[in-house]
Amino acid sequence: MVDAINHGATEVIKSRYSVSQRSMLLIGLFFLSISAFFFIYTPAKISESSSSYTRLTTIKPEFILQDTGFLFYYGGWLILATLLVMGLYSLFLAYKGERPRSFDKKITKAMGYSIVLGFILMISGKFVAQMYWTNTFEQAGYVECENSFGMTQSWSTKVWAFNAESCRTPFDQDAIRQKQAEIAVVPEA
């Protein structure tokens, strides 16, 4: 009788810590692919935008369109690292077939804290990058136009003009983008 109770308790404990290996494999691959994509995309986007803005401020076209949406990437590295760890941990669970009892609570707690801290860094990174680019454009002699294009308050396209009078005239966003892209691609002489 005691043996049956012990065996039943062991089965309950095993079922509580066992995981679906197929699910963990899919979750692990999902998180790894997302983190790999953003580990490649984020530095490339930051580098491309930074070099483009730097080049535009030296050439000084009449208008500069600043995409403020990518500024979240400046502080998003911790969330990317957390996604990578979550993917690796899920693959470990897929291989093992069960969650380690002592390690499970510690790693999930650490991942939770790092995600919260990552969001804080993402938001603060956006504000620091925005202050940097605002200062750069203003030092180059540009003023921010009030009628910038925006999807939301934090994800928008700011229009910077070389003089305040240019902001009062209507401008075509697509034409400015095309001219800006041509300037950014042309090598310096």
Short mmCIF file of C-alpha atoms in Angstrom, two decimals:
data_model
loop_
_atom_site.label_atom_id
_atom_site.label_comp_id
_atom_site.label_asym_id
_atom_site.label_seq_id
_atom_site.Cartn_x
_atom_site.Cartn_y
_atom_site.Cartn_z
CA MET A 1 0.00 0.00 0.00
CA VAL A 2 2.77 2.42 0.93
CA ASP A 3 4.58 1.40 -2.26
CA ALA A 4 1.51 2.31 -4.35
CA ILE A 5 1.23 5.71 -2.67
CA ASN A 6 4.93 6.45 -3.22
CA HIS A 7 4.66 5.31 -6.85
CA GLY A 8 1.59 7.54 -7.38
CA ALA A 9 3.35 10.54 -5.82
CA THR A 10 6.38 9.94 -8.03
CA GLU A 11 4.17 9.86 -11.13
CA VAL A 12 2.49 13.13 -10.13
CA ILE A 13 5.88 14.80 -9.63
CA LYS A 14 7.17 13.44 -12.96
CA SER A 15 4.08 14.61 -14.83
CA ARG A 16 4.34 18.03 -13.23
CA TYR A 17 7.90 18.51 -14.50
CA SER A 18 7.67 16.72 -17.85
CA VAL A 19 7.29 18.78 -21.02
CA SER A 20 6.27 18.10 -24.58
CA GLN A 21 9.55 17.76 -26.43
CA ARG A 22 8.03 18.67 -29.78
CA SER A 23 6.47 21.84 -28.38
CA MET A 24 9.70 22.88 -26.70
CA LEU A 25 11.62 22.25 -29.93
CA LEU A 26 9.23 24.46 -31.91
CA ILE A 27 9.24 27.19 -29.26
CA GLY A 28 13.04 27.07 -29.07
CA LEU A 29 13.45 27.32 -32.83
CA PHE A 30 10.92 30.17 -32.93
CA PHE A 31 12.77 32.22 -30.30
CA LEU A 32 16.16 31.48 -31.85
CA SER A 33 15.01 32.51 -35.31
CA ILE A 34 13.48 35.76 -34.02
CA SER A 35 16.58 36.64 -32.03
CA ALA A 36 18.90 35.71 -34.92
CA PHE A 37 16.90 37.89 -37.32
CA PHE A 38 16.96 40.89 -35.00
CA PHE A 39 20.63 40.37 -34.06
CA ILE A 40 21.40 40.80 -37.76
CA TYR A 41 18.74 43.41 -38.61
CA THR A 42 19.18 45.77 -35.65
CA PRO A 43 22.87 46.70 -36.08
CA ALA A 44 22.39 46.91 -39.85
CA LYS A 45 19.42 49.27 -39.50
CA ILE A 46 21.14 51.44 -36.92
CA SER A 47 24.31 51.61 -39.02
CA GLU A 48 22.42 52.37 -42.23
CA SER A 49 20.30 55.11 -40.67
CA SER A 50 23.20 56.66 -38.78
CA SER A 51 25.45 56.84 -41.83
CA SER A 52 22.57 58.17 -43.94
CA TYR A 53 21.74 60.94 -41.44
CA THR A 54 25.40 61.84 -41.00
CA ARG A 55 25.86 62.07 -44.76
CA LEU A 56 22.68 64.13 -45.17
CA THR A 57 23.74 66.64 -42.51
CA THR A 58 27.06 67.19 -44.30
CA ILE A 59 25.44 67.58 -47.77
CA LYS A 60 22.63 69.74 -46.32
CA PRO A 61 19.59 69.10 -48.55
CA GLU A 62 16.56 71.35 -48.06
CA PHE A 63 14.61 68.65 -46.14
CA ILE A 64 15.58 65.58 -44.09
CA LEU A 65 13.02 62.93 -43.15
CA GLN A 66 13.85 61.21 -39.90
CA ASP A 67 12.24 57.85 -39.21
CA THR A 68 11.86 57.75 -35.43
CA GLY A 69 10.47 54.21 -35.26
CA PHE A 70 13.84 52.48 -35.49
CA LEU A 71 15.14 54.36 -32.45
CA PHE A 72 13.72 51.62 -30.20
CA TYR A 73 16.46 49.33 -31.50
CA TYR A 74 19.15 51.36 -29.74
CA GLY A 75 18.22 49.89 -26.37
CA GLY A 76 16.67 46.59 -27.44
CA TRP A 77 19.75 44.41 -27.12
CA LEU A 78 18.75 43.00 -23.71
CA ILE A 79 15.40 41.77 -25.01
CA LEU A 80 17.20 40.13 -27.92
CA ALA A 81 19.60 38.41 -25.54
CA THR A 82 16.65 37.24 -23.44
CA LEU A 83 14.92 35.81 -26.51
CA LEU A 84 18.14 33.97 -27.34
CA VAL A 85 18.35 32.51 -23.82
CA MET A 86 14.65 31.55 -23.95
CA GLY A 87 15.26 29.76 -27.25
CA LEU A 88 18.30 27.90 -25.94
CA TYR A 89 16.47 26.95 -22.74
CA SER A 90 13.51 25.64 -24.75
CA LEU A 91 15.87 23.54 -26.87
CA PHE A 92 17.45 22.22 -23.67
CA LEU A 93 13.98 21.27 -22.42
CA ALA A 94 13.22 19.59 -25.74
CA TYR A 95 16.38 17.54 -25.43
CA LYS A 96 15.92 16.70 -21.74
CA GLY A 97 12.15 16.08 -21.80
CA GLU A 98 11.59 17.55 -18.35
CA ARG A 99 12.21 20.78 -16.50
CA PRO A 100 14.98 20.75 -13.90
CA ARG A 101 13.31 21.38 -10.56
CA SER A 102 15.90 23.63 -8.98
CA PHE A 103 16.97 25.57 -12.07
CA ASP A 104 13.53 26.23 -13.60
CA LYS A 105 12.38 28.89 -11.14
CA LYS A 106 15.71 30.70 -11.21
CA ILE A 107 15.94 30.96 -14.98
CA THR A 108 12.31 31.99 -15.49
CA LYS A 109 12.69 34.66 -12.81
CA ALA A 110 15.90 35.94 -14.44
CA MET A 111 14.25 36.00 -17.88
CA GLY A 112 11.25 37.90 -16.48
CA TYR A 113 13.48 40.54 -14.91
CA SER A 114 15.58 40.86 -18.04
CA ILE A 115 12.49 41.36 -20.23
CA VAL A 116 11.22 44.13 -17.94
CA LEU A 117 14.67 45.72 -17.83
CA GLY A 118 14.92 45.28 -21.62
CA PHE A 119 11.71 47.23 -22.17
CA ILE A 120 13.01 49.98 -19.89
CA LEU A 121 16.27 50.06 -21.86
CA MET A 122 14.38 50.09 -25.16
CA ILE A 123 12.35 53.11 -24.14
CA SER A 124 15.30 54.95 -22.62
CA GLY A 125 17.46 54.07 -25.63
CA LYS A 126 14.85 55.59 -27.91
CA PHE A 127 14.87 58.85 -25.94
CA VAL A 128 18.67 59.03 -25.80
CA ALA A 129 18.94 58.37 -29.55
CA GLN A 130 16.22 60.94 -30.26
CA MET A 131 18.06 63.56 -28.20
CA TYR A 132 21.29 62.73 -30.04
CA TRP A 133 19.76 63.05 -33.52
CA THR A 134 17.78 66.16 -32.58
CA ASN A 135 20.99 67.78 -31.37
CA THR A 136 22.84 66.66 -34.53
CA PHE A 137 20.20 68.10 -36.86
CA GLU A 138 19.96 71.34 -34.92
CA GLN A 139 23.75 71.78 -34.93
CA ALA A 140 23.70 71.27 -38.71
CA GLY A 141 21.29 74.21 -38.97
CA TYR A 142 17.99 72.37 -39.38
CA VAL A 143 14.70 73.14 -37.65
CA GLU A 144 11.97 70.59 -36.99
CA CYS A 145 8.78 71.19 -38.94
CA GLU A 146 5.59 71.00 -36.92
CA ASN A 147 3.61 69.18 -39.61
CA SER A 148 5.63 65.96 -39.45
CA PHE A 149 3.99 62.72 -40.53
CA GLY A 150 3.00 60.38 -37.76
CA MET A 151 1.31 57.04 -37.28
CA THR A 152 1.46 57.37 -33.50
CA GLN A 153 3.14 59.76 -31.11
CA SER A 154 6.29 57.62 -30.82
CA TRP A 155 6.43 56.05 -34.30
CA SER A 156 6.54 58.80 -36.84
CA THR A 157 8.57 60.56 -39.48
CA LYS A 158 9.97 63.90 -38.44
CA VAL A 159 10.62 66.50 -41.09
CA TRP A 160 13.67 68.70 -40.65
CA ALA A 161 14.03 71.77 -42.89
CA PHE A 162 17.05 73.93 -43.48
CA ASN A 163 15.05 77.03 -42.64
CA ALA A 164 11.75 77.65 -40.88
CA GLU A 165 10.19 79.23 -43.96
CA SER A 166 10.44 75.92 -45.85
CA CYS A 167 8.20 74.29 -43.25
CA ARG A 168 5.31 76.53 -44.25
CA THR A 169 5.30 75.37 -47.85
CA PRO A 170 3.61 72.05 -48.67
CA PHE A 171 6.03 69.22 -49.32
CA ASP A 172 5.74 65.75 -50.81
CA GLN A 173 6.99 63.05 -48.43
CA ASP A 174 7.62 60.50 -51.21
CA ALA A 175 9.65 62.94 -53.31
CA ILE A 176 11.75 63.90 -50.29
CA ARG A 177 12.35 60.21 -49.45
CA GLN A 178 13.42 59.48 -53.03
CA LYS A 179 15.82 62.43 -53.12
CA GLN A 180 17.17 61.49 -49.69
CA ALA A 181 17.77 57.90 -50.84
CA GLU A 182 19.61 59.12 -53.93
CA ILE A 183 21.84 61.37 -51.84
CA ALA A 184 22.60 58.58 -49.37
CA VAL A 185 23.59 56.15 -52.15
CA VAL A 186 25.79 58.49 -54.21
CA PRO A 187 29.45 58.14 -53.12
CA GLU A 188 31.26 61.23 -51.93
CA ALA A 189 33.49 62.92 -54.48
#
